[in-house]
Coordinates of C-alpha atoms in Angstrom, one line a residue:
Chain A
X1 CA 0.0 0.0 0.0
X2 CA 1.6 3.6 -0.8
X3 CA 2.1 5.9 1.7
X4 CA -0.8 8.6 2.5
X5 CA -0.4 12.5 2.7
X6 CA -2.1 13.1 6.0
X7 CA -4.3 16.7 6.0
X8 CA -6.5 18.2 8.3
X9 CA -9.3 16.9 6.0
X10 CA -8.6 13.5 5.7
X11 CA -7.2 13.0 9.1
X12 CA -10.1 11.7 10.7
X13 CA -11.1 9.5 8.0
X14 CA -7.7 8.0 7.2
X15 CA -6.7 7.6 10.9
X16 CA -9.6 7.6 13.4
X17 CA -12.0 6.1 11.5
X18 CA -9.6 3.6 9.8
X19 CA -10.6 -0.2 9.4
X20 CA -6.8 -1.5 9.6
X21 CA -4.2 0.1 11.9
X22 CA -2.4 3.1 11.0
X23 CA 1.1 4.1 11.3
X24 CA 1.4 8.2 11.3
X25 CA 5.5 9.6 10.7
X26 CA 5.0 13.1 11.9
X27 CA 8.0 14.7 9.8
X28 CA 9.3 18.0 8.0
X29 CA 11.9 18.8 5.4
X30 CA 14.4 20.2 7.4
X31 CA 14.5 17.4 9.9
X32 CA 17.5 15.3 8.8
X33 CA 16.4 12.3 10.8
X34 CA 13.0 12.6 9.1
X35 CA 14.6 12.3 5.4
X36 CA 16.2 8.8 6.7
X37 CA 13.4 7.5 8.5
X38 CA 10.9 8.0 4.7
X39 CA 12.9 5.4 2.7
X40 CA 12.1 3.4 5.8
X41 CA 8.2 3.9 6.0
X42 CA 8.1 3.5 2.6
X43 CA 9.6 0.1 2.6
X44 CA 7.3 -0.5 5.7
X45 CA 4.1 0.0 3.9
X46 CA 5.0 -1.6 0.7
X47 CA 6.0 -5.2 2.9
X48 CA 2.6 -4.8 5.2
X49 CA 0.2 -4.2 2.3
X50 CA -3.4 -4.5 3.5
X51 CA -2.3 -5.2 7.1
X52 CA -1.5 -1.9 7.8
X53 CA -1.9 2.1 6.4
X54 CA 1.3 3.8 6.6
X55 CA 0.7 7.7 6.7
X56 CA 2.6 11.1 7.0
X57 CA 2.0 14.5 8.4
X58 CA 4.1 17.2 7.6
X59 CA 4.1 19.1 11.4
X60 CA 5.1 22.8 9.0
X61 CA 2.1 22.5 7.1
X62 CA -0.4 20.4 9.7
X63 CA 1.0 22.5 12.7
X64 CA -2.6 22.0 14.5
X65 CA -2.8 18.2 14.4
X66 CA 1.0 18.1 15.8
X67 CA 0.0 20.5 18.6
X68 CA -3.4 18.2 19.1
X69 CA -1.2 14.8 19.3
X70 CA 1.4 16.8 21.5
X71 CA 4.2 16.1 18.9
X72 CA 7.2 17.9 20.3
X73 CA 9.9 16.5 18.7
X74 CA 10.5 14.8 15.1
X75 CA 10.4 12.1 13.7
X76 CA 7.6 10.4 16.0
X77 CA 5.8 7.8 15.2
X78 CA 2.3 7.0 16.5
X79 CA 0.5 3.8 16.2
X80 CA -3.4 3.9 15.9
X81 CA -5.8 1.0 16.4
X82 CA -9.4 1.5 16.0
X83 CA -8.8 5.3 16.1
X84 CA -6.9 4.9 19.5
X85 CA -3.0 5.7 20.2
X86 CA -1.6 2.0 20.7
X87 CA 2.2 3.5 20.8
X88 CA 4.2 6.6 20.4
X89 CA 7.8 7.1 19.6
X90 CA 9.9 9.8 18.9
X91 CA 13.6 9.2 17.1
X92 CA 15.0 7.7 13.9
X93 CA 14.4 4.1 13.9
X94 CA 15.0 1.1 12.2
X95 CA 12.2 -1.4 10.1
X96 CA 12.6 -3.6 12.5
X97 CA 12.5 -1.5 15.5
X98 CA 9.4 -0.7 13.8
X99 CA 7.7 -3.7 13.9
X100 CA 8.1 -4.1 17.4
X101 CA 5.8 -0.8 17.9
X102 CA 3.1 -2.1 16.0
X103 CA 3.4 -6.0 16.9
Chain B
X1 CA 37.0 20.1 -0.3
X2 CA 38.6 17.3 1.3
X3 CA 38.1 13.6 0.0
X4 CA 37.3 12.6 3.5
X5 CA 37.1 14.0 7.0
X6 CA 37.7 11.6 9.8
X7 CA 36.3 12.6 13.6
X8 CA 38.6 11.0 16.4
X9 CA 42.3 10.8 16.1
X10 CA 42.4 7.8 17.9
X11 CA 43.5 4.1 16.8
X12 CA 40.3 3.7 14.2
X13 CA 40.8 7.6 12.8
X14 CA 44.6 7.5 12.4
X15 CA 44.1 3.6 10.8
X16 CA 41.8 5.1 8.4
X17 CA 44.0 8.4 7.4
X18 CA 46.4 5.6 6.5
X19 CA 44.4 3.9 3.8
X20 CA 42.7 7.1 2.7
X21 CA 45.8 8.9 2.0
X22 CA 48.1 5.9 0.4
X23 CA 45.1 5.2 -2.0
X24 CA 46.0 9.1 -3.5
X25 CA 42.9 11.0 -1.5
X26 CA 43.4 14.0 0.6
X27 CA 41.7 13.5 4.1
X28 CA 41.8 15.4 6.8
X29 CA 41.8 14.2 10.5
X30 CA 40.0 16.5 12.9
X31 CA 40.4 15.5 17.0
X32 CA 40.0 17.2 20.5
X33 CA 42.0 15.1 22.1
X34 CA 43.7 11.5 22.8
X35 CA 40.6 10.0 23.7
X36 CA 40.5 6.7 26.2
X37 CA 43.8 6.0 24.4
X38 CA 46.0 8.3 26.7
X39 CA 44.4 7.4 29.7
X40 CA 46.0 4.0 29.4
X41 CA 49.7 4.1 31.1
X42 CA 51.1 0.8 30.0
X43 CA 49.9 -0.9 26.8
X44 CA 51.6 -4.8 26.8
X45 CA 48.9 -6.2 24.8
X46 CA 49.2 -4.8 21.5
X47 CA 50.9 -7.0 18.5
X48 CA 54.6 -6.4 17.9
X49 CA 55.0 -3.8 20.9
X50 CA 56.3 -5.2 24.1
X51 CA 55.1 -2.4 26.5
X52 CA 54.0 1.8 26.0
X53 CA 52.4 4.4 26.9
X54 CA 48.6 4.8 25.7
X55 CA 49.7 8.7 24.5
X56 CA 53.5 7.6 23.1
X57 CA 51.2 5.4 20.5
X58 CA 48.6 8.1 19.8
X59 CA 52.2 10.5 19.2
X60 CA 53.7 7.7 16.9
X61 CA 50.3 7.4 14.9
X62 CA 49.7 10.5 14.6
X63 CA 53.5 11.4 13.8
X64 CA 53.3 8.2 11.2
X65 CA 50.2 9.5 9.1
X66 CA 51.6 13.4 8.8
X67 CA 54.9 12.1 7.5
X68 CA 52.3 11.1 4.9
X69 CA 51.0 14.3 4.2
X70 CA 47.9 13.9 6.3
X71 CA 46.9 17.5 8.1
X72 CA 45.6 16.5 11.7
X73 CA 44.2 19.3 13.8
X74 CA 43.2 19.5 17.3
X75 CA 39.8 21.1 17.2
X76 CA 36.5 20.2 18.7
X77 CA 33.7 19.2 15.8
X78 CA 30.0 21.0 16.8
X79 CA 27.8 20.0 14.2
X80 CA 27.8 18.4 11.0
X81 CA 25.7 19.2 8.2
X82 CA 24.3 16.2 5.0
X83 CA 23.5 18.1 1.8
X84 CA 24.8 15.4 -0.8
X85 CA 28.6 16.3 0.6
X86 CA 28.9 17.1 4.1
X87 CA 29.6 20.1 6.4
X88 CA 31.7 20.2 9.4
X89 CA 31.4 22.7 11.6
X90 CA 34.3 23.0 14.2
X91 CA 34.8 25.9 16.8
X92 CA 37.3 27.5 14.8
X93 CA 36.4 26.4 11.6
X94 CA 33.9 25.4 9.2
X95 CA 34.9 22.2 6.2
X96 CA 33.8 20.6 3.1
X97 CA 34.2 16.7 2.6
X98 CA 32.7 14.0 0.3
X99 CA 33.0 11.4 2.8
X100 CA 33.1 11.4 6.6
X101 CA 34.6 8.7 9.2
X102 CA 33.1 9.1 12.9
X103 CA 35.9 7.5 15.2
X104 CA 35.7 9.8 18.3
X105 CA 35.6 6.7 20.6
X106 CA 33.1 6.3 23.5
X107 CA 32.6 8.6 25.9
X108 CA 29.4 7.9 28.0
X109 CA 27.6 11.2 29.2
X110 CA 24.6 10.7 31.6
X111 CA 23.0 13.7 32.8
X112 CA 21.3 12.2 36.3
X113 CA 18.1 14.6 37.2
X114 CA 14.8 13.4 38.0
X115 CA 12.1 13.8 35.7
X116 CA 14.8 13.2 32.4
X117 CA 13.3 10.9 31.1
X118 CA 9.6 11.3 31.7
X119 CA 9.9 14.2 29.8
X120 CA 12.1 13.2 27.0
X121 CA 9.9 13.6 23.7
X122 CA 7.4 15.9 26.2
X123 CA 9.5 18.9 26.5
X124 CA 13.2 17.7 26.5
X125 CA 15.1 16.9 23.2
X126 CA 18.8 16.7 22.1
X127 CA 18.3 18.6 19.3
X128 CA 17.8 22.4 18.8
X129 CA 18.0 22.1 14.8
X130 CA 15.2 19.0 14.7
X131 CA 12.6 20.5 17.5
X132 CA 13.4 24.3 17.9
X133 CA 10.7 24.7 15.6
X134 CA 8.1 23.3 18.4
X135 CA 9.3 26.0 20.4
X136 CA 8.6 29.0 18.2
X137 CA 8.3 32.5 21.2
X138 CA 8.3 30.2 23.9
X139 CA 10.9 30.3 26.5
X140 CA 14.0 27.2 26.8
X141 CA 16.9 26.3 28.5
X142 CA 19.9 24.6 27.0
X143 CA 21.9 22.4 29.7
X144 CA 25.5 22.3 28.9
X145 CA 28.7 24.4 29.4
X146 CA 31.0 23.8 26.2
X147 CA 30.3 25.4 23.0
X148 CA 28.0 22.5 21.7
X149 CA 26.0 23.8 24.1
X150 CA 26.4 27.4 23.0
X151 CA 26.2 26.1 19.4
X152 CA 22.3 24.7 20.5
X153 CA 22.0 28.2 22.3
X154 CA 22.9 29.8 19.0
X155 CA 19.8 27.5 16.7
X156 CA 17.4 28.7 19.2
X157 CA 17.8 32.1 19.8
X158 CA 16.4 33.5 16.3
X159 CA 13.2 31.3 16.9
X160 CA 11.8 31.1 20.7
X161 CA 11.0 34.1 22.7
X162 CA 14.2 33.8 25.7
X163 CA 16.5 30.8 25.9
X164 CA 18.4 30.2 29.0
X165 CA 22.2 28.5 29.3
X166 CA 21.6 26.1 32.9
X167 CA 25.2 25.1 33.3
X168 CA 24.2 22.7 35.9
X169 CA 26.9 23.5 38.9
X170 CA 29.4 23.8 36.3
X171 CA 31.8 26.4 35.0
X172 CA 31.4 28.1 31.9
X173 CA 34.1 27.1 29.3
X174 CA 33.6 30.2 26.5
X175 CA 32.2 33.1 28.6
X176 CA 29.3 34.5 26.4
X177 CA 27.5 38.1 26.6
X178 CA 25.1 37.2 24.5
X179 CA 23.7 34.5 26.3
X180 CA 21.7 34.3 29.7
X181 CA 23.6 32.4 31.9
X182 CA 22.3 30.4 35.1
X183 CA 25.1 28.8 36.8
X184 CA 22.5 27.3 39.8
X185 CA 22.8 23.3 40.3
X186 CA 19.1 21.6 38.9
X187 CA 17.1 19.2 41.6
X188 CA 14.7 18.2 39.3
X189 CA 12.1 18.6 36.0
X190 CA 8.9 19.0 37.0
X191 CA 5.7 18.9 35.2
X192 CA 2.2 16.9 34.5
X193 CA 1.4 15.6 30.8
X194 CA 4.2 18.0 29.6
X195 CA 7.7 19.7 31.1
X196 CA 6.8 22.8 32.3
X197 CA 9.5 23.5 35.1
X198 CA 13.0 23.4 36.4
X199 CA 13.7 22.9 40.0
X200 CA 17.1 24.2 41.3
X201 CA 19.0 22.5 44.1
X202 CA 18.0 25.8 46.1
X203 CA 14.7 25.2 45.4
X204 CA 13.6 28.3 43.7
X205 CA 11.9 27.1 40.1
X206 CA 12.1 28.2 36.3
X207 CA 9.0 27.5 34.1
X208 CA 10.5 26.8 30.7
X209 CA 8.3 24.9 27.8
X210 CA 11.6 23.4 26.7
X211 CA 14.8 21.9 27.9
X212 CA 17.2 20.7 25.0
X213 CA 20.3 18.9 26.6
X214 CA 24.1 19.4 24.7
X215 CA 26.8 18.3 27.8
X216 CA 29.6 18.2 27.3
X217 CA 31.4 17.4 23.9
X218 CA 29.2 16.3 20.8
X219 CA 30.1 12.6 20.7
X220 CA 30.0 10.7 17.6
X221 CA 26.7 9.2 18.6
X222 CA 25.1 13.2 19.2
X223 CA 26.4 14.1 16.0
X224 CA 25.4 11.2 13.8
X225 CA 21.9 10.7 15.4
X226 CA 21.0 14.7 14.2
X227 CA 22.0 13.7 10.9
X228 CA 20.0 11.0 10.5
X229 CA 22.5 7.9 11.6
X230 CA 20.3 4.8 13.1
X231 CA 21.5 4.2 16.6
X232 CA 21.2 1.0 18.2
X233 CA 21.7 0.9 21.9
X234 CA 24.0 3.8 21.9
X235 CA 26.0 2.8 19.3
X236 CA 26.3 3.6 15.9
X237 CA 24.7 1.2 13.6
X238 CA 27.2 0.2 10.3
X239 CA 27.1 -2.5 8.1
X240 CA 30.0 -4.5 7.2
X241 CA 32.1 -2.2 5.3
X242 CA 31.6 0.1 8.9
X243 CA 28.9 2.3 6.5
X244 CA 26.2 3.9 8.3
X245 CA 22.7 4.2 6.8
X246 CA 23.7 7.3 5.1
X247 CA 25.6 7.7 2.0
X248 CA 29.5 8.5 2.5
X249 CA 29.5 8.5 6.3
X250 CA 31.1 5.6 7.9
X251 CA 32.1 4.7 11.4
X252 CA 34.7 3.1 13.4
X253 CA 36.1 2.3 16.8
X254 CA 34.4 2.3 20.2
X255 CA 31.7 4.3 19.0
X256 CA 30.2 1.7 17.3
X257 CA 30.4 -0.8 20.2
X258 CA 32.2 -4.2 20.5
X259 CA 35.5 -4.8 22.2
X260 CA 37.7 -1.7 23.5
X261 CA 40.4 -3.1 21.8
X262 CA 43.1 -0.7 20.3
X263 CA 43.5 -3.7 17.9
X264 CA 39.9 -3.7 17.3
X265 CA 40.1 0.1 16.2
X266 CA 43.0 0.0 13.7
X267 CA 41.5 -2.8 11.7
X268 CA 38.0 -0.8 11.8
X269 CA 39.5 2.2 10.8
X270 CA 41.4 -0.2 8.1
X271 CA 38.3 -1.1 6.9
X272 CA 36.4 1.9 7.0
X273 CA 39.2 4.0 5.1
X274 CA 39.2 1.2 2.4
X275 CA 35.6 1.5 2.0
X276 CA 35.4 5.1 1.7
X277 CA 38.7 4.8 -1.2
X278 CA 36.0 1.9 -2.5
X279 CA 33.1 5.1 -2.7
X280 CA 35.4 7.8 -3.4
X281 CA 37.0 5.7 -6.8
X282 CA 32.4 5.1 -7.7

């Protein structure tokens, strides 16, 4: 499954209301941990397919919904299931390191 | 701009300068100090040398790689920057490199306050170039009392609203006009969801929204981590050419865990400097 742009608009739909759980990377360009960690989401979602939405919000242009989910430092990495917060995690980390957050 | 810029001139840097340099490429070997290396009296473990000093065979490596034409400055590296080539910012100087090689060895820095890490993530971060932005006219502290300290001071000021230098009981290295300074000893963070204060060992508070923590020296570990290096247990994390996950920065020695061996580190550095000829020749 490709990796979704997360917006104020579709936020609730894509996330809260989602079917399968979501992975959100809160990110933005200038975060140089942030430009590592995408080759790794996108690897992420294209090895969990249907099992699981992989999605990222930019925090410079989605500044309200990183206030909201108190996202203080980037990258973090929250884990939704059935529109709940399962796990959060801030840093650069590994595929495999994420797979633990979301067993 | 250099060919390669190795951190640490240590064992695994000087080992690497070796390679680097005999293959034809000019490198350049950037180091505060001696490291764990001069801290070791006798050496009588080390192949083909009965007994010496730990700082008599940092002299002779460091003597053996300028007789090569290798530059090797003491200097204290800050910050480095990934745009394609790399930046490194030094406290005298800034310089240019296609490839980098962390070797500045292990130094462990704890920071022991209540509340650290309850609010790590929630208020305190290690980086004033990754999160300053969350703390746009809002007021921080930076704990620290080097100039990577300053250097974090320095990222913040032009975006929060006051930022405030906590040197924690300690003494000021580089004395600063600039920058408020608070000299006081901290008891503890204090907060509820969120960091929202400092306690002082006098017991008088400061409410800060942010704490960002640079003590002491940048170790290879602070540096790589803001560029984007996975870290795995406080270690860097190479593959088996000692490359990290980013393109042209490679890592050897202590820093990336395993035995603290001095053999260990020259045939790291051995292999790192080959890999980077390996990159440099495409």
């Amino acid at each position: 499954m490709s990796v979704i742009k997360l917006t104020n608009e579709n936020f609730e739909n894509e996330v809260l209301k989602s079917e399968i759980p979501v992975l959100v990377d809160f990110w933005a360009e200038w975060c140089g941990p942030c430009r590592m960690q995408a080759p790794i989401i996108e690897d992420l979602a294209n090895t969990m397919g249907e099992k699981l939405k992989v999605c990222k919000l930019n925090v410079d242009e989605e500044s309200d919904l990183a206030v909201k989910y108190n996202v203080m430092s980037i990258p973090t990495l929250i884990y939704f299931k059935d529109g709940q917060i399962k796990n959060t995690t801030i840093g650069l980390h590994s595929k495999d390191e994420i797979l633990e957050i979301i067993k | 701009m250099y060919d390669c810029i190795i951190i640490g001139k240590g064992p695994a840097g000087i080992s690497s300068a070796l390679y680097i340099k005999r293959a034809g490429f000019n490198c350049l070997v950037i180091g505060k100090d001696g490291g764990n290396l001069v801290k070791n009296e006798l050496i009588q473990n080390y192949y083909g040398i009965e007994e010496i000093s730990g700082e008599e065979l940092l002299l002779k490596g460091i003597k053996q790689i300028e007789k090569l034409g290798v530059e090797v400055i003491t200097d204290e590296v800050i910050e480095i920057e990934y745009n394609n080539s790399f930046t490194v910012k030094t406290i005298n100087n800034i310089y240019n490199s296609k490839t980098i090689i962390l070797a500045t060895g292990n130094t462990r820095k704890t920071l022991n306050i209540n509340g650290i890490k309850e609010f790590e993530g929630k208020g305190i971060s290690y980086c004033a170039v990754c999160d300053g932005f969350f703390y746009k006219n809002k007021e921080v502290a930076v704990i620290g009392n080097g100039e990577y300290a300053i250097n974090e001071v320095k990222h913040l000021l032009p975006i929060v609203k006051k930022v405030t230098l906590l040197t924690n009981g300690k003494e000021l290295k580089n004395k600063n006009s600039e920058i408020n300074i608070d000299t006081r000893e901290i008891k503890q963070f204090l907060g509820e969801t969120r960091l929202q204060e400092i306690e002082f060992k006098d017991n008088e508070k400061l409410k800060v929204d942010g704490v960002f923590i640079a003590i002491g020296t940048a170790t290879s570990t602070d540096l790589a981590q803001k560029l984007g290096v996975l870290i795995k247990e406080n270690k860097i994390a190479v593959n088996d050419k000692m490359q990290t996950n980013i393109n042209g920065l490679y890592a050897a020695g202590d820093c990336i865990g395993g035995l603290l061996q001095i053999s260990k580190a020259v045939y790291e550095g051995a292999k790192a400097g080959l890999s980077v000829v390996e990159y440099l020749k495409g």
